[in-house]
Amino acid sequence: MTAPSAVLLLRLAGPLQSWGVRSSFNRRDTGAEPSKSGVIGLLAAAAGLAREEPLGQLPLLRLGVRVDQPGTLLRDYHTVSDFRGRPLPQAGVSAKGIQKPTSPAKNTHVTTRFYLQDAVFVAAVEGPEDLLRTLDTAVRNPAFPLALGRRSCPPTQPVSLGLRETGLETALRTEPWQSSSFARERYAARLGRERGLDRPFRPAFIDRSVTLEDEGGDDVLQDNPVSFDPRARAFTSRRVRHAWLSIPTGFDSTDDDTPDGRALGTGHDPFALLGW
């Protein structure tokens, strides 16, 4: 008999997030939304797994990410140096695999690091119910500090939104909008101005973009972790599809003006991710 499945919903929000998938050396990029390696890393940290330990069933979990608030991109001026005061090594290595000191000696490197500011995502993780219940408990009482892609990016609370006994896409479609109250009211004020109203317009639904792990998807991402061991980090690919879902806004009072409860003009907006 197949074990019952469920979906664990995570609210990934904080002042800064950084979900690197192609970062290397002195340039550390961030993706526009959480990577699977980042979400699995957060769950592994919550469960108390050391970097060298096997990930078990975690990479087999199916992931969906909804962009509730895209945030803005921050480029950080960052420097690094050796805490012992030694000259930094060269980027290249010798035939024996040993890095030589820079010549002339260089004690500081300037690095470029990118972050997402004030972004909010809902990550849905689908898998065996018993495993997800264990992970839900771990996220609420983590063994190691949780981070949004990088240790310098702690999440705001709550992180876990609990379990849903439904499918991945349905869970993301029915969970209310998790954007900040400021962003929600700014959105309502903009809709009011667009309609020539002297008050905010608060619709019942809003369209949000999602990325769903799907074997038949038309896009491929190289972010499914095999190992987080610093000496043998490895990732494999997964197929995903991109879509838009109409989700409940959660406004206390709505200004619905259509029979099905969906406000006029709240269909797909190509500029929604820009915050316009």
Short mmCIF file of C-alpha atoms in Angstrom, two decimals:
data_model
loop_
_atom_site.label_atom_id
_atom_site.label_comp_id
_atom_site.label_asym_id
_atom_site.label_seq_id
_atom_site.Cartn_x
_atom_site.Cartn_y
_atom_site.Cartn_z
CA MET A 1 0.00 0.00 0.00
CA THR A 2 1.27 3.45 -0.92
CA ALA A 3 1.95 5.67 2.07
CA PRO A 4 -0.44 8.67 2.29
CA SER A 5 1.04 11.90 0.99
CA ALA A 6 0.64 15.47 2.15
CA VAL A 7 2.02 18.94 1.48
CA LEU A 8 4.08 21.02 3.93
CA LEU A 9 3.77 24.76 3.32
CA LEU A 10 6.68 27.05 4.20
CA ARG A 11 6.57 30.84 4.29
CA LEU A 12 10.01 32.05 3.19
CA ALA A 13 10.26 35.73 4.08
CA GLY A 14 12.88 38.01 5.57
CA PRO A 15 14.78 41.27 5.07
CA LEU A 16 17.26 39.46 2.78
CA GLN A 17 17.32 36.19 0.87
CA SER A 18 19.89 34.73 -1.54
CA TRP A 19 19.28 31.57 -3.55
CA GLY A 20 22.44 30.96 -5.53
CA VAL A 21 22.54 28.26 -8.20
CA ARG A 22 25.49 29.42 -10.33
CA SER A 23 27.61 31.25 -7.76
CA SER A 24 31.39 30.85 -7.83
CA PHE A 25 34.50 32.58 -6.54
CA ASN A 26 34.04 36.32 -5.97
CA ARG A 27 30.59 36.66 -7.58
CA ARG A 28 27.63 35.26 -5.64
CA ASP A 29 24.35 35.56 -7.53
CA THR A 30 20.80 34.91 -6.41
CA GLY A 31 17.92 33.37 -8.31
CA ALA A 32 14.57 35.12 -8.51
CA GLU A 33 12.99 32.48 -6.25
CA PRO A 34 14.08 29.77 -3.80
CA SER A 35 16.02 26.85 -5.27
CA LYS A 36 15.28 23.24 -4.34
CA SER A 37 18.77 22.88 -2.87
CA GLY A 38 18.08 25.89 -0.65
CA VAL A 39 14.71 24.58 0.57
CA ILE A 40 16.08 21.06 1.17
CA GLY A 41 19.06 22.61 2.97
CA LEU A 42 16.68 24.50 5.27
CA LEU A 43 14.76 21.29 6.04
CA ALA A 44 18.00 19.36 6.63
CA ALA A 45 19.22 22.04 9.04
CA ALA A 46 15.90 21.96 10.91
CA ALA A 47 16.14 18.17 11.19
CA GLY A 48 19.69 18.37 12.56
CA LEU A 49 21.50 16.75 9.64
CA ALA A 50 25.21 17.56 9.43
CA ARG A 51 26.52 18.57 6.00
CA GLU A 52 28.33 15.25 5.62
CA GLU A 53 25.27 13.11 6.39
CA PRO A 54 23.16 11.46 3.66
CA LEU A 55 20.02 13.38 2.75
CA GLY A 56 17.84 10.27 2.67
CA GLN A 57 14.37 10.94 1.25
CA LEU A 58 14.68 14.73 1.21
CA PRO A 59 15.75 15.09 -2.47
CA LEU A 60 12.77 12.91 -3.48
CA LEU A 61 10.28 15.44 -2.12
CA ARG A 62 8.41 17.36 -4.83
CA LEU A 63 8.70 21.16 -4.64
CA GLY A 64 6.47 24.02 -5.72
CA VAL A 65 7.29 27.71 -5.18
CA ARG A 66 4.81 30.59 -5.33
CA VAL A 67 6.05 34.18 -5.64
CA ASP A 68 3.86 36.23 -3.30
CA GLN A 69 6.17 39.26 -3.17
CA PRO A 70 9.12 39.30 -5.61
CA GLY A 71 11.18 41.86 -3.69
CA THR A 72 13.98 43.88 -5.23
CA LEU A 73 17.56 43.03 -6.10
CA LEU A 74 20.37 44.29 -3.85
CA ARG A 75 24.02 44.35 -4.89
CA ASP A 76 26.29 44.31 -1.84
CA TYR A 77 29.82 45.69 -1.66
CA HIS A 78 31.67 42.96 0.23
CA THR A 79 35.33 42.32 1.08
CA VAL A 80 37.12 39.23 2.37
CA SER A 81 40.49 38.72 4.01
CA ASP A 82 42.40 36.05 5.94
CA PHE A 83 41.66 36.33 9.67
CA ARG A 84 45.31 35.41 10.38
CA GLY A 85 46.57 38.41 8.42
CA ARG A 86 48.18 36.28 5.71
CA PRO A 87 48.20 37.27 2.02
CA LEU A 88 45.31 35.80 0.10
CA PRO A 89 46.01 32.86 -2.24
CA GLN A 90 45.87 33.05 -6.01
CA ALA A 91 42.82 31.75 -7.86
CA GLY A 92 44.89 29.21 -9.78
CA VAL A 93 46.62 26.14 -8.35
CA SER A 94 49.93 24.43 -8.98
CA ALA A 95 50.31 20.97 -10.53
CA LYS A 96 50.10 19.60 -6.98
CA GLY A 97 46.81 21.40 -6.39
CA ILE A 98 48.33 23.96 -4.01
CA GLN A 99 47.39 27.63 -4.16
CA LYS A 100 50.29 30.06 -4.00
CA PRO A 101 50.07 33.43 -2.21
CA THR A 102 49.31 36.43 -4.39
CA SER A 103 52.35 38.28 -5.66
CA PRO A 104 52.58 41.11 -4.90
CA ALA A 105 50.80 40.23 -1.68
CA LYS A 106 47.10 41.02 -1.66
CA ASN A 107 45.34 41.08 1.69
CA THR A 108 41.78 41.91 0.61
CA HIS A 109 39.47 40.73 -2.15
CA VAL A 110 36.40 42.68 -3.26
CA THR A 111 33.48 40.35 -3.88
CA THR A 112 30.07 40.94 -5.46
CA ARG A 113 27.07 39.47 -3.66
CA PHE A 114 23.43 39.74 -4.62
CA TYR A 115 20.34 39.45 -2.42
CA LEU A 116 16.57 39.75 -2.70
CA GLN A 117 15.16 42.44 -0.41
CA ASP A 118 11.73 42.11 1.24
CA ALA A 119 10.69 39.10 -0.84
CA VAL A 120 8.01 36.62 0.26
CA PHE A 121 7.59 33.11 -1.13
CA VAL A 122 5.41 30.13 -0.31
CA ALA A 123 7.25 26.84 -0.81
CA ALA A 124 5.15 23.69 -0.94
CA VAL A 125 6.89 20.36 -0.30
CA GLU A 126 4.97 17.21 -1.24
CA GLY A 127 5.84 13.73 0.04
CA PRO A 128 5.01 10.99 2.58
CA GLU A 129 2.79 12.37 5.33
CA ASP A 130 4.78 10.85 8.20
CA LEU A 131 8.03 12.37 6.91
CA LEU A 132 6.43 15.79 6.43
CA ARG A 133 4.96 15.73 9.93
CA THR A 134 8.45 15.10 11.29
CA LEU A 135 9.84 17.96 9.18
CA ASP A 136 7.02 20.29 10.26
CA THR A 137 7.92 19.66 13.90
CA ALA A 138 11.61 20.19 13.09
CA VAL A 139 10.99 23.52 11.32
CA ARG A 140 9.06 24.77 14.37
CA ASN A 141 11.88 23.60 16.69
CA PRO A 142 15.01 23.57 14.49
CA ALA A 143 18.20 21.80 15.53
CA PHE A 144 20.35 24.30 13.57
CA PRO A 145 19.55 27.95 12.74
CA LEU A 146 17.42 28.31 9.62
CA ALA A 147 18.51 30.51 6.72
CA LEU A 148 17.05 31.76 3.46
CA GLY A 149 19.78 30.47 1.15
CA ARG A 150 22.70 31.97 3.06
CA ARG A 151 23.54 31.95 6.75
CA SER A 152 23.42 35.74 6.92
CA CYS A 153 19.73 35.65 5.89
CA PRO A 154 17.51 34.49 8.80
CA PRO A 155 13.78 34.07 8.11
CA THR A 156 10.94 35.91 9.80
CA GLN A 157 8.28 33.91 11.62
CA PRO A 158 6.28 31.85 11.07
CA VAL A 159 8.22 29.65 8.66
CA SER A 160 5.88 26.64 8.74
CA LEU A 161 2.28 27.19 7.67
CA GLY A 162 1.45 23.58 8.48
CA LEU A 163 0.42 20.48 6.52
CA ARG A 164 -2.29 20.25 3.88
CA GLU A 165 -3.88 16.97 2.86
CA THR A 166 -4.10 17.89 -0.79
CA GLY A 167 -2.01 18.03 -3.95
CA LEU A 168 0.90 20.37 -4.54
CA GLU A 169 -0.81 22.74 -6.98
CA THR A 170 -4.08 22.80 -5.02
CA ALA A 171 -2.22 23.70 -1.82
CA LEU A 172 -0.54 26.64 -3.54
CA ARG A 173 -3.79 27.71 -5.19
CA THR A 174 -5.84 27.80 -1.99
CA GLU A 175 -3.32 29.23 0.49
CA PRO A 176 -4.06 32.95 1.09
CA TRP A 177 -1.64 35.59 -0.16
CA GLN A 178 1.32 35.92 2.25
CA SER A 179 2.59 39.31 1.13
CA SER A 180 3.32 41.95 3.79
CA SER A 181 0.47 44.19 4.93
CA PHE A 182 2.28 47.21 3.44
CA ALA A 183 2.57 45.58 0.00
CA ARG A 184 -1.06 44.41 0.14
CA GLU A 185 -2.37 47.88 0.94
CA ARG A 186 -0.16 49.46 -1.72
CA TYR A 187 -1.59 47.00 -4.25
CA ALA A 188 -5.16 47.81 -3.18
CA ALA A 189 -4.45 51.55 -3.41
CA ARG A 190 -3.08 51.15 -6.95
CA LEU A 191 -6.16 49.20 -8.05
CA GLY A 192 -8.36 51.92 -6.59
CA ARG A 193 -6.54 54.63 -8.56
CA GLU A 194 -6.76 52.59 -11.76
CA ARG A 195 -10.55 52.41 -11.34
CA GLY A 196 -10.88 56.10 -10.60
CA LEU A 197 -11.97 55.44 -7.04
CA ASP A 198 -11.24 57.63 -4.01
CA ARG A 199 -10.53 54.52 -1.91
CA PRO A 200 -8.48 51.32 -2.17
CA PHE A 201 -9.95 48.45 -4.18
CA ARG A 202 -9.52 45.10 -2.38
CA PRO A 203 -10.24 42.15 -4.67
CA ALA A 204 -10.85 38.61 -3.50
CA PHE A 205 -8.20 37.06 -5.77
CA ILE A 206 -4.81 37.92 -7.24
CA ASP A 207 -2.65 36.13 -9.82
CA ARG A 208 0.74 34.87 -8.61
CA SER A 209 3.44 33.00 -10.54
CA VAL A 210 4.45 29.47 -9.52
CA THR A 211 7.19 27.00 -10.41
CA LEU A 212 6.08 23.37 -10.00
CA GLU A 213 8.28 20.30 -10.08
CA ASP A 214 6.83 18.20 -12.92
CA GLU A 215 8.34 15.28 -14.81
CA GLY A 216 6.60 16.55 -17.94
CA GLY A 217 7.74 20.14 -17.44
CA ASP A 218 9.38 22.07 -20.28
CA ASP A 219 12.17 23.63 -18.19
CA VAL A 220 15.16 22.01 -16.46
CA LEU A 221 16.86 23.23 -13.26
CA GLN A 222 20.16 21.89 -11.94
CA ASP A 223 19.38 22.39 -8.24
CA ASN A 224 18.28 19.04 -6.81
CA PRO A 225 20.85 18.22 -4.09
CA VAL A 226 22.64 14.89 -3.92
CA SER A 227 25.12 15.84 -1.18
CA PHE A 228 25.94 18.97 0.85
CA ASP A 229 29.32 17.57 1.92
CA PRO A 230 31.79 20.47 1.45
CA ARG A 231 34.30 18.02 -0.08
CA ALA A 232 31.80 16.39 -2.43
CA ARG A 233 28.94 18.77 -3.14
CA ALA A 234 26.76 17.38 -5.90
CA PHE A 235 23.48 18.26 -7.59
CA THR A 236 21.28 16.72 -10.23
CA SER A 237 18.64 18.12 -12.56
CA ARG A 238 14.85 18.18 -12.29
CA ARG A 239 12.08 19.21 -14.65
CA VAL A 240 9.69 22.02 -13.78
CA ARG A 241 6.82 23.95 -15.33
CA HIS A 242 5.88 27.57 -14.81
CA ALA A 243 2.31 28.78 -14.40
CA TRP A 244 0.07 31.43 -12.88
CA LEU A 245 -2.45 30.69 -10.12
CA SER A 246 -5.35 32.84 -9.00
CA ILE A 247 -5.15 32.80 -5.19
CA PRO A 248 -7.26 34.33 -2.40
CA THR A 249 -5.98 37.70 -1.22
CA GLY A 250 -7.30 37.27 2.32
CA PHE A 251 -8.62 40.83 2.50
CA ASP A 252 -11.19 41.14 5.31
CA SER A 253 -13.61 42.99 3.05
CA THR A 254 -13.75 42.67 -0.72
CA ASP A 255 -14.95 44.90 -3.52
CA ASP A 256 -16.10 42.04 -5.72
CA ASP A 257 -18.10 43.11 -8.75
CA THR A 258 -18.40 39.87 -10.70
CA PRO A 259 -20.80 36.94 -10.16
CA ASP A 260 -18.07 34.41 -9.33
CA GLY A 261 -16.46 36.64 -6.72
CA ARG A 262 -13.42 37.51 -8.82
CA ALA A 263 -12.83 41.22 -9.22
CA LEU A 264 -12.76 42.74 -12.67
CA GLY A 265 -9.30 43.36 -14.03
CA THR A 266 -7.48 40.93 -11.73
CA GLY A 267 -6.48 38.50 -14.47
CA HIS A 268 -2.92 37.89 -15.61
CA ASP A 269 -0.88 41.08 -15.29
CA PRO A 270 2.46 40.92 -17.17
CA PHE A 271 3.89 43.65 -14.94
CA ALA A 272 2.80 42.09 -11.62
CA LEU A 273 6.27 40.78 -10.78
CA LEU A 274 7.68 44.30 -11.13
CA GLY A 275 5.36 45.57 -8.43
CA TRP A 276 3.73 48.06 -10.81
#
